[in-house]
Short mmCIF file of C-alpha atoms in Angstrom, two decimals:
data_model
loop_
_atom_site.label_atom_id
_atom_site.label_comp_id
_atom_site.label_asym_id
_atom_site.label_seq_id
_atom_site.Cartn_x
_atom_site.Cartn_y
_atom_site.Cartn_z
CA MET W 1 -28.52 -14.24 24.11
CA SER W 2 -27.28 -14.97 20.55
CA ILE W 3 -29.64 -12.28 19.24
CA ILE W 4 -29.02 -9.73 21.99
CA LEU W 5 -25.20 -9.64 21.65
CA PRO W 6 -25.09 -8.65 17.93
CA MET W 7 -27.78 -6.03 18.57
CA LEU W 8 -25.80 -4.70 21.51
CA PHE W 9 -22.66 -4.52 19.38
CA LYS W 10 -24.50 -2.55 16.67
CA VAL W 11 -25.91 -0.12 19.22
CA THR W 12 -22.47 0.33 20.82
CA ALA W 13 -20.82 0.83 17.39
CA ALA W 14 -23.46 3.37 16.37
CA ALA W 15 -22.99 5.26 19.62
CA THR W 16 -19.23 5.25 19.11
CA PHE W 17 -19.60 6.76 15.65
CA ARG W 18 -22.01 9.42 16.94
CA ARG W 19 -19.53 10.36 19.66
CA SER W 20 -16.71 10.46 17.11
CA ALA W 21 -18.73 12.75 14.85
CA ILE W 22 -19.39 15.18 17.71
CA LYS W 23 -15.72 15.00 18.68
CA ALA W 24 -14.65 15.65 15.09
CA ARG W 25 -16.81 18.76 14.85
CA ARG W 26 -15.35 20.04 18.12
CA CYS W 27 -11.83 19.41 16.80
CA LEU W 28 -12.56 21.29 13.59
CA ASN W 29 -13.97 24.23 15.51
CA SER W 30 -10.90 24.46 17.73
CA HIS W 31 -7.24 25.04 17.08
CA ARG W 32 -6.42 21.48 18.11
CA GLY W 33 -7.31 20.07 14.70
CA LEU W 34 -7.66 16.46 13.58
CA LEU W 35 -5.07 13.81 14.38
CA THR W 36 -4.77 10.46 12.60
CA LEU W 37 -2.43 7.49 12.70
CA ALA W 38 -2.03 6.23 9.13
CA ILE W 39 -0.94 2.90 7.65
CA GLU W 40 0.13 2.06 4.07
CA THR W 41 0.82 -1.54 2.92
CA SER W 42 -0.51 -1.70 -0.65
CA CYS W 43 2.66 -3.00 -2.30
CA ASP W 44 6.23 -3.41 -1.01
CA ASP W 45 6.49 -0.32 1.22
CA THR W 46 5.45 -0.64 4.86
CA SER W 47 4.73 2.88 6.05
CA VAL W 48 3.26 4.46 9.18
CA ALA W 49 2.63 8.15 9.82
CA VAL W 50 1.09 10.48 12.39
CA VAL W 51 -0.55 13.41 10.59
CA GLU W 52 -2.42 16.38 12.02
CA LYS W 53 -4.51 19.05 10.33
CA THR W 54 -4.75 22.33 12.21
CA LYS W 55 -6.60 25.60 11.81
CA LYS W 56 -4.66 28.82 11.39
CA VAL W 57 -5.55 32.45 10.77
CA SER W 58 -3.85 32.15 7.38
CA GLY W 59 -5.73 28.95 6.50
CA SER W 60 -5.37 25.27 7.29
CA GLY W 61 -2.02 23.93 8.39
CA ALA W 62 -0.59 20.43 8.65
CA LYS W 63 2.06 18.62 10.66
CA ILE W 64 3.67 15.27 10.00
CA HIS W 65 4.67 14.22 13.50
CA PHE W 66 6.05 10.89 12.31
CA LEU W 67 6.69 9.19 8.96
CA GLU W 68 8.79 6.11 8.38
CA ASN W 69 8.94 3.60 5.53
CA VAL W 70 10.49 0.15 5.25
CA THR W 71 10.81 -1.23 1.72
CA ALA W 72 10.96 -4.99 1.19
CA ASP W 73 14.38 -6.09 -0.07
CA THR W 74 13.57 -7.93 -3.32
CA ARG W 75 16.75 -7.02 -5.19
CA ALA W 76 17.65 -10.70 -5.63
CA HIS W 77 14.53 -11.00 -7.83
CA ARG W 78 15.13 -7.66 -9.60
CA GLY W 79 11.52 -6.72 -9.05
CA ILE W 80 8.70 -6.89 -6.50
CA HIS W 81 8.24 -10.37 -5.02
CA PRO W 82 4.73 -10.70 -3.50
CA ILE W 83 5.64 -13.16 -0.74
CA ILE W 84 8.75 -11.28 0.38
CA ALA W 85 6.77 -8.02 0.36
CA LEU W 86 4.03 -9.63 2.47
CA GLU W 87 6.54 -10.99 4.98
CA SER W 88 8.18 -7.56 5.18
CA HIS W 89 4.83 -6.02 6.17
CA GLN W 90 4.33 -8.71 8.81
CA ASP W 91 7.84 -8.19 10.17
CA ASN W 92 7.83 -4.39 10.29
CA LEU W 93 4.33 -2.95 10.68
CA ALA W 94 3.85 -3.52 14.41
CA ASN W 95 7.30 -2.09 15.19
CA LEU W 96 6.57 1.02 13.12
CA VAL W 97 3.24 1.53 14.92
CA GLN W 98 5.08 1.20 18.26
CA LYS W 99 7.58 3.87 17.18
CA ALA W 100 4.77 6.13 15.95
CA LEU W 101 3.10 6.11 19.38
CA ASN W 102 6.12 7.90 20.84
CA HIS W 103 5.55 10.73 18.34
CA LEU W 104 1.90 11.35 19.10
CA PRO W 105 1.48 14.87 20.55
CA GLU W 106 1.57 15.00 24.32
CA SER W 107 -1.78 15.13 26.05
CA LYS W 108 -2.44 18.43 27.80
CA THR W 109 -5.49 17.15 29.65
CA GLY W 110 -3.91 14.18 31.43
CA ASP W 111 -5.96 11.59 29.55
CA GLY W 112 -5.19 9.75 26.32
CA LEU W 113 -2.68 6.92 25.83
CA LYS W 114 -0.29 6.14 28.65
CA LEU W 115 3.01 4.85 27.25
CA THR W 116 5.54 2.64 29.03
CA ASP W 117 7.70 5.67 29.83
CA GLY W 118 4.80 7.13 31.83
CA THR W 119 3.99 9.95 29.38
CA ARG W 120 0.46 10.63 28.20
CA ARG W 121 -0.13 11.01 24.46
CA ARG W 122 -3.14 12.29 22.58
CA LEU W 123 -5.36 9.55 21.27
CA PRO W 124 -5.77 9.83 17.48
CA ASP W 125 -9.22 10.96 16.40
CA PHE W 126 -9.36 8.09 13.92
CA ILE W 127 -7.23 5.55 12.02
CA SER W 128 -6.41 5.84 8.30
CA ALA W 129 -5.42 2.66 6.45
CA THR W 130 -5.07 1.90 2.75
CA ARG W 131 -7.98 -0.25 1.57
CA GLY W 132 -6.96 -0.50 -2.10
CA PRO W 133 -6.08 -0.80 -4.86
CA GLY W 134 -3.07 -3.05 -4.37
CA MET W 135 -2.03 -6.59 -3.47
CA ARG W 136 -4.92 -7.98 -1.43
CA SER W 137 -2.81 -9.97 1.05
CA ASN W 138 -0.51 -7.01 1.65
CA LEU W 139 -3.44 -4.63 2.07
CA SER W 140 -4.95 -7.02 4.63
CA VAL W 141 -1.96 -6.63 6.94
CA GLY W 142 -2.42 -2.86 7.17
CA LEU W 143 -6.21 -2.79 7.07
CA ASP W 144 -6.58 -5.47 9.76
CA THR W 145 -4.05 -3.64 11.95
CA GLY W 146 -6.08 -0.46 11.48
CA LYS W 147 -9.27 -2.27 12.49
CA ALA W 148 -7.59 -3.66 15.61
CA LEU W 149 -6.42 -0.18 16.69
CA SER W 150 -9.89 1.20 15.94
CA VAL W 151 -11.51 -1.40 18.21
CA ALA W 152 -8.87 -1.16 20.95
CA TRP W 153 -9.00 2.62 21.14
CA GLN W 154 -12.74 2.90 20.34
CA ILE W 155 -12.15 5.39 17.53
CA PRO W 156 -13.35 5.31 13.89
CA MET W 157 -11.37 4.15 10.87
CA VAL W 158 -11.21 5.36 7.27
CA GLY W 159 -10.28 2.87 4.55
CA VAL W 160 -8.39 5.07 2.08
CA HIS W 161 -8.21 4.85 -1.71
CA HIS W 162 -4.50 4.75 -2.54
CA MET W 163 -4.76 6.70 -5.81
CA GLN W 164 -7.06 9.33 -4.29
CA ALA W 165 -4.33 9.87 -1.70
CA HIS W 166 -1.80 10.58 -4.46
CA LEU W 167 -4.23 13.08 -6.01
CA LEU W 168 -4.68 14.95 -2.73
CA THR W 169 -1.00 15.06 -1.74
CA PRO W 170 -0.43 18.61 -3.11
CA GLY W 171 -3.05 19.78 -0.60
CA LEU W 172 -0.98 18.25 2.20
CA VAL W 173 2.16 19.95 0.89
CA SER W 174 0.36 23.28 0.73
CA CYS W 175 -0.81 22.98 4.33
CA LEU W 176 2.65 21.88 5.49
CA GLU W 177 4.05 25.06 3.96
CA ASN W 178 1.26 27.14 5.47
CA GLU W 179 1.95 25.74 8.95
CA ALA W 180 5.05 27.91 9.22
CA LYS W 181 3.36 31.05 7.88
CA THR W 182 1.32 33.60 9.78
CA ASP W 183 0.80 36.37 7.23
CA SER W 184 -0.20 34.65 3.99
CA ARG W 185 -2.19 31.74 2.64
CA THR W 186 -0.47 29.01 0.64
CA THR W 187 -2.51 28.11 -2.43
CA THR W 188 -3.96 24.61 -2.43
CA PRO W 189 -4.90 23.19 -5.85
CA GLU W 190 -8.58 23.91 -6.22
CA PHE W 191 -11.07 21.70 -8.03
CA PRO W 192 -11.28 21.16 -10.91
CA PHE W 193 -7.73 20.17 -11.86
CA LEU W 194 -5.99 17.60 -14.03
CA SER W 195 -3.74 14.92 -12.53
CA ILE W 196 -1.17 12.55 -13.94
CA LEU W 197 -0.62 9.58 -11.62
CA VAL W 198 2.65 7.92 -12.63
CA SER W 199 4.24 5.04 -10.71
CA GLY W 200 5.44 1.48 -11.07
CA GLY W 201 1.87 0.23 -11.01
CA HIS W 202 -0.21 3.07 -12.43
CA THR W 203 -0.29 5.52 -15.32
CA THR W 204 -3.54 7.45 -15.29
CA LEU W 205 -4.71 10.86 -16.49
CA VAL W 206 -7.53 12.12 -14.26
CA GLN W 207 -9.89 15.07 -14.29
CA SER W 208 -10.77 15.85 -10.67
CA LYS W 209 -13.92 17.87 -9.96
CA GLY W 210 -14.32 17.10 -6.27
CA LEU W 211 -13.13 15.00 -3.36
CA THR W 212 -14.76 11.83 -4.70
CA ASP W 213 -15.57 12.99 -8.24
CA HIS W 214 -12.76 11.92 -10.57
CA LYS W 215 -13.04 11.14 -14.29
CA ILE W 216 -10.47 8.83 -15.91
CA LEU W 217 -9.38 10.41 -19.19
CA ALA W 218 -6.65 7.91 -20.11
CA THR W 219 -4.87 4.93 -18.62
CA SER W 220 -2.23 2.45 -19.74
CA GLU W 221 -3.51 -0.49 -21.77
CA ASP W 222 -0.50 -2.63 -20.82
CA ILE W 223 2.20 -1.79 -18.27
CA ALA W 224 2.73 1.34 -16.19
CA ILE W 225 5.36 3.92 -17.10
CA GLY W 226 7.36 3.13 -13.96
CA GLU W 227 7.50 -0.56 -14.85
CA ALA W 228 8.63 0.30 -18.39
CA LEU W 229 11.45 2.45 -17.02
CA ASP W 230 12.47 -0.23 -14.51
CA LYS W 231 12.57 -2.90 -17.24
CA SER W 232 14.53 -0.61 -19.57
CA ALA W 233 16.96 0.18 -16.76
CA ARG W 234 17.64 -3.51 -16.13
CA ASP W 235 18.83 -3.80 -19.75
CA ILE W 236 20.65 -0.47 -19.98
CA LEU W 237 22.46 -0.12 -16.65
CA PRO W 238 25.90 -1.72 -16.31
CA GLU W 239 25.80 -4.85 -14.16
CA SER W 240 27.92 -3.14 -11.50
CA LEU W 241 25.28 -0.45 -10.98
CA LEU W 242 22.48 -3.01 -10.83
CA GLN W 243 24.38 -4.81 -8.09
CA GLU W 244 24.90 -1.57 -6.17
CA ALA W 245 21.24 -0.49 -6.36
CA LYS W 246 19.66 -0.16 -2.92
CA SER W 247 16.17 -1.04 -4.18
CA THR W 248 14.37 -2.38 -7.23
CA MET W 249 13.39 1.15 -8.31
CA TYR W 250 15.82 0.88 -11.20
CA GLY W 251 14.17 3.76 -13.04
CA LYS W 252 15.60 6.11 -10.39
CA SER W 253 19.06 4.58 -10.88
CA LEU W 254 18.67 5.03 -14.63
CA GLU W 255 17.90 8.73 -14.20
CA GLN W 256 21.04 9.19 -12.11
CA PHE W 257 23.12 7.27 -14.66
CA VAL W 258 22.00 9.10 -17.81
CA PHE W 259 21.65 12.55 -16.18
CA PRO W 260 24.53 12.64 -13.65
CA ASN W 261 24.49 16.45 -13.63
CA GLY W 262 20.74 16.71 -13.18
CA LYS W 263 18.97 19.59 -14.89
CA ALA W 264 22.17 20.76 -16.60
CA ASP W 265 22.15 17.59 -18.74
CA PHE W 266 18.76 18.33 -20.32
CA ALA W 267 18.78 22.12 -20.24
CA ASP W 268 18.86 22.22 -24.06
CA TYR W 269 15.88 19.87 -24.51
CA SER W 270 13.49 21.19 -27.19
CA PRO W 271 9.96 19.78 -27.33
CA PRO W 272 8.31 19.00 -30.69
CA GLU W 273 6.11 21.92 -31.62
CA THR W 274 3.75 19.87 -33.80
CA ARG W 275 2.26 16.40 -33.79
CA GLY W 276 4.26 15.63 -36.95
CA GLN W 277 7.55 16.46 -35.25
CA GLU W 278 6.46 14.46 -32.25
CA VAL W 279 6.01 11.16 -34.11
CA ALA W 280 8.88 11.59 -36.59
CA ARG W 281 11.42 8.75 -36.46
CA ARG W 282 14.71 9.71 -34.81
CA ILE W 283 17.65 7.51 -35.73
CA SER W 284 20.49 7.71 -33.23
CA ASP W 285 24.20 7.90 -34.00
CA TRP W 286 24.29 4.19 -33.13
CA GLY W 287 21.77 3.27 -35.82
CA TRP W 288 18.78 2.38 -33.65
CA SER W 289 15.52 4.24 -32.95
CA LEU W 290 12.54 3.95 -30.61
CA THR W 291 9.04 4.24 -32.07
CA THR W 292 6.52 6.52 -30.38
CA PRO W 293 3.48 4.56 -29.08
CA PHE W 294 0.19 5.31 -30.84
CA ALA W 295 2.04 7.44 -33.39
CA ASN W 296 -0.84 7.33 -35.88
CA THR W 297 -3.77 7.91 -33.57
CA ARG W 298 -5.10 10.35 -30.99
CA THR W 299 -6.63 7.52 -28.94
CA MET W 300 -6.79 8.49 -25.28
CA GLN W 301 -4.71 5.62 -23.99
CA PHE W 302 -1.14 5.06 -22.89
CA SER W 303 1.10 2.18 -23.91
CA PHE W 304 4.62 1.61 -22.62
CA SER W 305 5.36 -2.09 -23.08
CA SER W 306 6.69 -1.56 -26.62
CA ILE W 307 9.33 0.88 -25.34
CA SER W 308 10.90 -1.53 -22.87
CA SER W 309 10.64 -4.31 -25.48
CA MET W 310 12.48 -2.22 -28.08
CA VAL W 311 15.19 -1.37 -25.55
CA GLY W 312 15.65 -5.08 -24.79
CA LYS W 313 15.96 -5.94 -28.50
CA ILE W 314 18.52 -3.19 -29.08
CA VAL W 315 20.64 -4.50 -26.20
CA GLN W 316 20.33 -8.10 -27.42
CA SER W 317 21.27 -7.12 -30.98
CA ASN W 318 24.70 -6.18 -29.68
CA GLY W 319 25.34 -9.83 -28.87
CA THR W 320 25.94 -9.34 -25.15
CA ASN W 321 25.25 -6.53 -22.76
CA ILE W 322 28.99 -6.10 -22.16
CA LYS W 323 29.63 -4.90 -25.73
CA ILE W 324 27.57 -1.74 -25.27
CA SER W 325 29.69 1.26 -24.36
CA ASP W 326 28.68 3.54 -21.52
CA ALA W 327 28.12 6.34 -24.04
CA GLU W 328 25.58 4.23 -25.94
CA ARG W 329 23.93 3.18 -22.69
CA VAL W 330 23.47 6.85 -21.76
CA ASP W 331 21.98 7.70 -25.16
CA LEU W 332 19.62 4.72 -25.04
CA GLY W 333 18.50 5.59 -21.51
CA ARG W 334 17.84 9.20 -22.41
CA GLU W 335 15.91 8.19 -25.53
CA ALA W 336 13.78 5.69 -23.59
CA MET W 337 12.88 8.38 -21.07
CA ARG W 338 12.20 10.96 -23.79
CA VAL W 339 9.79 8.67 -25.67
CA CYS W 340 7.99 7.65 -22.44
CA PHE W 341 7.61 11.21 -21.19
CA GLU W 342 6.64 12.72 -24.55
CA HIS W 343 3.98 10.03 -24.96
CA LEU W 344 2.63 11.02 -21.54
CA ALA W 345 2.76 14.73 -22.40
CA SER W 346 1.16 14.17 -25.80
CA ARG W 347 -1.98 12.56 -24.35
CA THR W 348 -2.16 15.29 -21.72
CA ILE W 349 -2.17 17.93 -24.46
CA ILE W 350 -4.88 16.04 -26.39
CA ALA W 351 -6.99 15.96 -23.22
CA LEU W 352 -6.53 19.69 -22.63
CA GLU W 353 -7.41 20.46 -26.25
CA THR W 354 -10.57 18.36 -25.92
CA LEU W 355 -11.56 20.09 -22.69
CA ARG W 356 -10.68 23.60 -23.90
CA PRO W 357 -14.19 24.52 -25.24
CA HIS W 358 -15.61 23.72 -21.80
CA ASN W 359 -12.69 25.17 -19.84
CA THR W 360 -14.42 28.37 -18.71
CA GLY W 361 -15.83 29.87 -15.54
CA LYS W 362 -16.08 27.56 -12.57
CA ASP W 363 -15.00 24.58 -14.73
CA GLU W 364 -11.74 26.23 -15.79
CA ILE W 365 -8.69 23.99 -15.38
CA ASN W 366 -5.47 25.84 -14.60
CA THR W 367 -3.54 23.23 -12.62
CA LEU W 368 -1.81 19.99 -13.56
CA VAL W 369 -0.96 17.79 -10.58
CA VAL W 370 1.81 15.23 -11.12
CA SER W 371 2.08 12.56 -8.43
CA GLY W 372 3.36 9.03 -7.90
CA GLY W 373 6.92 7.69 -7.74
CA VAL W 374 7.87 8.74 -11.30
CA ALA W 375 6.85 12.34 -10.51
CA ALA W 376 10.21 12.70 -8.75
CA ASN W 377 11.96 12.44 -12.15
CA GLN W 378 13.18 15.93 -13.04
CA PHE W 379 13.40 15.18 -16.78
CA LEU W 380 9.69 14.31 -16.74
CA MET W 381 8.91 17.72 -15.27
CA LYS W 382 11.08 19.38 -17.94
CA VAL W 383 9.23 17.56 -20.74
CA LEU W 384 5.78 18.36 -19.35
CA THR W 385 6.61 22.04 -18.78
CA SER W 386 8.11 22.39 -22.26
CA PHE W 387 5.14 20.69 -23.96
CA LEU W 388 2.64 22.96 -22.22
CA GLU W 389 4.59 26.06 -23.24
CA VAL W 390 4.92 25.25 -26.96
CA ARG W 391 1.38 23.87 -27.30
CA ASP W 392 -0.35 27.01 -26.04
CA PHE W 393 -0.94 25.87 -22.45
CA GLY W 394 1.84 27.84 -20.81
CA HIS W 395 -0.65 29.31 -18.33
CA MET W 396 -1.09 25.90 -16.69
CA LYS W 397 0.53 25.53 -13.29
CA ILE W 398 2.32 22.23 -12.64
CA VAL W 399 2.18 21.07 -9.03
CA ALA W 400 4.24 18.11 -7.78
CA PRO W 401 4.96 16.96 -4.22
CA PRO W 402 8.57 16.70 -2.99
CA PRO W 403 10.19 13.32 -3.76
CA TYR W 404 9.61 11.84 -0.29
CA LEU W 405 5.85 12.35 -0.71
CA CYS W 406 5.75 11.16 -4.35
CA THR W 407 6.42 7.52 -3.56
CA ASP W 408 4.00 5.37 -1.57
CA ASN W 409 3.86 6.70 1.99
CA ALA W 410 1.50 6.78 4.95
CA ALA W 411 1.49 10.59 5.22
CA MET W 412 -0.58 10.89 2.04
CA ILE W 413 -2.89 8.13 3.34
CA GLY W 414 -3.35 10.09 6.56
CA TRP W 415 -4.13 13.29 4.68
CA ALA W 416 -6.68 11.60 2.40
CA GLY W 417 -8.20 10.04 5.52
CA ILE W 418 -8.52 13.48 7.10
CA GLU W 419 -10.20 14.89 3.98
CA MET W 420 -12.71 12.03 3.90
CA PHE W 421 -13.27 12.20 7.68
CA GLU W 422 -13.98 15.93 7.47
CA ALA W 423 -16.51 15.20 4.70
CA GLY W 424 -18.31 12.82 7.08
CA PHE W 425 -17.09 9.46 5.78
CA ARG W 426 -16.05 6.54 7.99
CA SER W 427 -15.43 2.88 7.19
CA ASP W 428 -17.39 0.02 8.67
CA LEU W 429 -15.20 -2.56 10.40
CA SER W 430 -16.51 -5.16 7.96
CA CYS W 431 -14.79 -3.47 4.99
CA ARG W 432 -12.41 -5.72 3.04
CA PRO W 433 -9.28 -4.89 1.01
CA LEU W 434 -9.79 -4.24 -2.70
CA ARG W 435 -7.25 -5.42 -5.27
CA LYS W 436 -8.91 -3.29 -7.96
CA TRP W 437 -10.71 -0.06 -7.16
CA THR W 438 -11.30 2.70 -9.67
CA LEU W 439 -11.53 6.43 -9.06
CA ASP W 440 -14.30 7.13 -11.56
CA PRO W 441 -17.88 7.08 -10.16
CA LYS W 442 -19.11 6.05 -13.63
CA ALA W 443 -17.01 2.88 -13.59
CA ASP W 444 -18.60 -0.52 -12.95
CA ASP W 445 -17.53 -0.52 -9.28
CA GLY W 446 -18.85 3.00 -8.69
CA GLY W 447 -15.50 4.64 -7.99
CA ILE W 448 -14.35 5.70 -4.53
CA LEU W 449 -17.77 5.48 -2.89
CA GLY W 450 -18.93 2.44 -4.90
CA PRO W 451 -17.78 -0.49 -2.75
CA GLY W 452 -19.70 -1.31 0.43
CA GLY W 453 -18.32 -0.50 3.84
CA TRP W 454 -18.81 3.27 3.94
CA ILE W 455 -20.66 5.03 6.76
CA LYS W 456 -21.78 8.60 6.04
CA GLU W 457 -22.35 10.97 8.97
#
């Protein structure tokens, strides 16, 4: 009996996956589309979404039937606290899933899930859950919940790569826009394209050639750009604003403080037209300056720790934080952002210049995707656009998701799950969360498809 039961489970699982594959093909060949319930718990945001991909005459469409996030309140620690974030996932995930069930499309066939109110809802075609990279204990909450739903509903699951989801978000946005159109096709970024992934945990420049084919061109050797901005903000912002902040995303509060009028405040920004102008020392009216990282090299790496360190030293040199006037705080915040964003833009230009001889025909790169939490910063977009124009790359199109899809969210996890599911990939229920997981197939772990746990139809 001990031998028969495992064999029976494997046969049953295999049959389930075969049925799901047939069902998926039927969905794709109909106007019903693919429906997924998605879960994201990689860091301090607990997020659940219901996402559907549909077929339209004008191309593929998409609907987000439900999307809700709960961010762990770690303001007392002025940064992410792993235990509090974990407890927040445990407290909120099940309730978010319960709410999401009420937003599943109604079943038109009389089958599907029967809710407590007596209504019948369509059963998702599969579950999408973040597998990594991220905090392993936090990832486990979402991934294990996804496995449980997969077993209970007898549907497949896709363990999603968090950074791949950020890369594919512009495709979701394009299909969301196309959903409301009947006479034209919204352009989805086509491979190959370049991506800048910028958040509190990642700063990566990626060349994407296909769904699972991504080459890392540059990454941060120390801290991420979002972390550098958050640390700088903690030194620059007046204590009253730090106390009023609704989250630990202090970089966002810093942007609002130094650019209260938005785009009007940096309308006169002029990018350096040469590398020499770019690295030239700029002494402020207050007597301090911030040094550009890697000023004397074209090394394809990012470094942001020195910027936040210099900001801290400038604040400390004033004796106490209270002695700094608001005017100086604004100037220091703007300069910190300028140096961070120009460093990011500089390496992007170097990458484009290196790729230019090969940038022809089917390998031509005309799109720059900017995603991640920092992508919502409007000054960043101004700097990138200006750099491309003055450095002979004005033809490049910059694509960035709306702010609510830039930060960590389950909608992007659902969309990446749909893309992988359509390509025939499922996750085995034995798959484990991954704290580190690269995008590049040439990396030691083999990139997206490197770790075990994939099932290919």
